[in-house]
Amino acid sequence: MCEEKHWNSSQLRRYDLQFEQIPRIHYTDPKIDELISANKPVVITGSNIIKTARDHWTPEYLEQNLGVAGHTVFSSKTHKFKYFDDSKISKNNLNGIEFIPPTRKCKMRMGEFMKKLREWKPGNDRLYLQQPLNNTVGPLIVEDFAHFDWEYVNKRQAKHNWGPLTSNLLLISQEGNVTPCHYDEQQNFFGQAYGYKRCILFPPSDFECLYPHPVFHPHDRQSMVDFDRPDYVKFPKFGNAKGCETVVEPGDVLYIPIYWWHHIESLMRGGPTVSVNFWFKGGPTSLSYPLKDHQKVSITRNVEKMLLEVLQDPKEVGPLLRSMVMGRYS
Ligand SMILES: CCC[C@@H](CC(=O)O)C(=O)C(=O)O
Ligand SMILES: [Zn+2]
């Protein structure tokens, strides 16, 4: 039966890369757990994981029920919302390295946020509400949240030895917004409640093609490559990245494995989107050989942290690593 499509490819941004499709599998199919065990992405379809959000969480419903507290809203002069850790902006940490925050963070009531979205004109700052669900939300949201299929989620968490659930982030995006390519150190069930989002994922083994900022940098874990205008001189291996993609629709839950790179965009001309993610700490990892790719990424992070700790000056880390490797390990 041909599925009715609610979007077309002109709503996707163009990049220089080709992508495989991420498999879409019904939640009752045991293949789901096979892929999660293998730390591979999969779109879980037809489940009740976030059914109450899929049924109720339109932007208008959220405007009525999210509560009167101020919510965390990012604003950007471009369509990109590149995350940065403001605790890493301190003078001595950057040691003269210039950093210009690409977005501004503020607290905004839902009514004001929705009004600005309705009145948005090209040239205005773009907005992206990103708020952990907590006890400030209204009773109907609490009710919907309580009726997520926690049994299904908790079973996966236990079966795959994930750590504790750390947060559920509510994401309300303007059409066309992009969260640029980055990885998180958490397992993620990414639930799509309203609208359509294109998700491009790359395995941890693409580390060399995606050039993450140094660990001490505020953009730690974020790719240095601008997907809209890749600099192939600075990032010559970017063209070798082997990504996979999907467009998640209301009710879908995309499993984004820990340390997998992901770039997520709300479709252009697709209206606002609403997502809710489930971030879990990674489970206890025993160093079994051969090491998994994400374990190697974790090891490089520890090496960078240790070197910075002992060298103090971030500008000395590169030269020391080069002197260690060039002509000896290269
Ligand atoms: C702040 C989190 C944003 C989200 C991507 C997106 O929906 O724009 C993501 O990267 C994640 O769920 O890990
Ligand atoms: Zn992420």
PDB file of N, CA and C and ligand atoms in Angstrom, residues 128 130 169 171 179 182 184 188 190 197 256 262 264 275 277 279, ligand 1:
ATOM      1  N   TYR A 128      14.139  28.904  18.364  1.00  0.00           N
ATOM      2  CA  TYR A 128      14.076  27.458  18.582  1.00  0.00           C
ATOM      3  C   TYR A 128      13.888  27.232  20.089  1.00  0.00           C
ATOM      4  N   GLN A 130      13.881  25.059  23.275  1.00  0.00           N
ATOM      5  CA  GLN A 130      14.493  23.792  23.682  1.00  0.00           C
ATOM      6  C   GLN A 130      14.450  23.742  25.210  1.00  0.00           C
ATOM      7  N   LEU A 169      13.815  16.354  26.441  1.00  0.00           N
ATOM      8  CA  LEU A 169      13.881  17.729  25.963  1.00  0.00           C
ATOM      9  C   LEU A 169      12.722  17.968  24.998  1.00  0.00           C
ATOM     10  N   LEU A 171      11.290  20.087  22.054  1.00  0.00           N
ATOM     11  CA  LEU A 171      11.887  20.910  20.991  1.00  0.00           C
ATOM     12  C   LEU A 171      10.778  21.453  20.103  1.00  0.00           C
ATOM     13  N   THR A 179      19.754  21.945  13.268  1.00  0.00           N
ATOM     14  CA  THR A 179      20.745  21.675  14.315  1.00  0.00           C
ATOM     15  C   THR A 179      21.919  20.995  13.618  1.00  0.00           C
ATOM     16  N   HIS A 182      26.574  16.993  14.969  1.00  0.00           N
ATOM     17  CA  HIS A 182      27.280  16.847  16.247  1.00  0.00           C
ATOM     18  C   HIS A 182      27.007  15.447  16.772  1.00  0.00           C
ATOM     19  N   ASP A 184      26.351  13.247  20.628  1.00  0.00           N
ATOM     20  CA  ASP A 184      26.103  13.371  22.076  1.00  0.00           C
ATOM     21  C   ASP A 184      26.672  12.130  22.752  1.00  0.00           C
ATOM     22  N   ASN A 188      19.786   8.027  22.654  1.00  0.00           N
ATOM     23  CA  ASN A 188      18.692   8.967  22.403  1.00  0.00           C
ATOM     24  C   ASN A 188      17.541   8.286  21.665  1.00  0.00           C
ATOM     25  N   PHE A 190      14.561   9.620  19.921  1.00  0.00           N
ATOM     26  CA  PHE A 190      14.143  10.940  19.423  1.00  0.00           C
ATOM     27  C   PHE A 190      12.712  10.831  18.880  1.00  0.00           C
ATOM     28  N   LYS A 197      10.805  16.172  10.306  1.00  0.00           N
ATOM     29  CA  LYS A 197      12.221  16.547  10.476  1.00  0.00           C
ATOM     30  C   LYS A 197      13.085  15.561   9.687  1.00  0.00           C
ATOM     31  N   ILE A 256      18.844   7.267  18.015  1.00  0.00           N
ATOM     32  CA  ILE A 256      20.142   7.853  17.669  1.00  0.00           C
ATOM     33  C   ILE A 256      21.154   7.267  18.650  1.00  0.00           C
ATOM     34  N   HIS A 262      24.774  13.445  14.230  1.00  0.00           N
ATOM     35  CA  HIS A 262      23.456  13.709  13.635  1.00  0.00           C
ATOM     36  C   HIS A 262      23.297  15.197  13.337  1.00  0.00           C
ATOM     37  N   ILE A 264      20.068  17.588  12.158  1.00  0.00           N
ATOM     38  CA  ILE A 264      18.595  17.488  12.123  1.00  0.00           C
ATOM     39  C   ILE A 264      17.987  18.820  11.667  1.00  0.00           C
ATOM     40  N   SER A 275       9.213  18.078  18.744  1.00  0.00           N
ATOM     41  CA  SER A 275       9.861  16.783  19.031  1.00  0.00           C
ATOM     42  C   SER A 275      10.051  16.680  20.538  1.00  0.00           C
ATOM     43  N   ASN A 277      12.737  14.360  23.015  1.00  0.00           N
ATOM     44  CA  ASN A 277      13.750  13.294  23.019  1.00  0.00           C
ATOM     45  C   ASN A 277      13.845  12.663  24.398  1.00  0.00           C
ATOM     46  N   TRP A 279      16.975  11.244  26.576  1.00  0.00           N
ATOM     47  CA  TRP A 279      18.427  11.054  26.661  1.00  0.00           C
ATOM     48  C   TRP A 279      18.742  10.139  27.831  1.00  0.00           C
TER      49      TRP A 279
HETATM   50  C1  LIG B   1      19.199  20.270  21.570  1.00  0.00           C
HETATM   51  C2  LIG B   1      18.849  18.963  20.940  1.00  0.00           C
HETATM   52  C3  LIG B   1      18.482  19.102  19.476  1.00  0.00           C
HETATM   53  C4  LIG B   1      18.236  17.746  18.785  1.00  0.00           C
HETATM   54  C5  LIG B   1      18.200  17.941  17.265  1.00  0.00           C
HETATM   55  C6  LIG B   1      16.963  18.728  16.816  1.00  0.00           C
HETATM   56  O1  LIG B   1      15.863  18.168  17.013  1.00  0.00           O
HETATM   57  O2  LIG B   1      17.117  19.862  16.354  1.00  0.00           O
HETATM   58  C7  LIG B   1      19.417  16.811  19.099  1.00  0.00           C
HETATM   59  O3  LIG B   1      20.522  17.030  18.642  1.00  0.00           O
HETATM   60  C8  LIG B   1      19.220  15.644  19.994  1.00  0.00           C
HETATM   61  O4  LIG B   1      18.056  15.327  20.333  1.00  0.00           O
HETATM   62  O5  LIG B   1      20.264  15.020  20.359  1.00  0.00           O
END
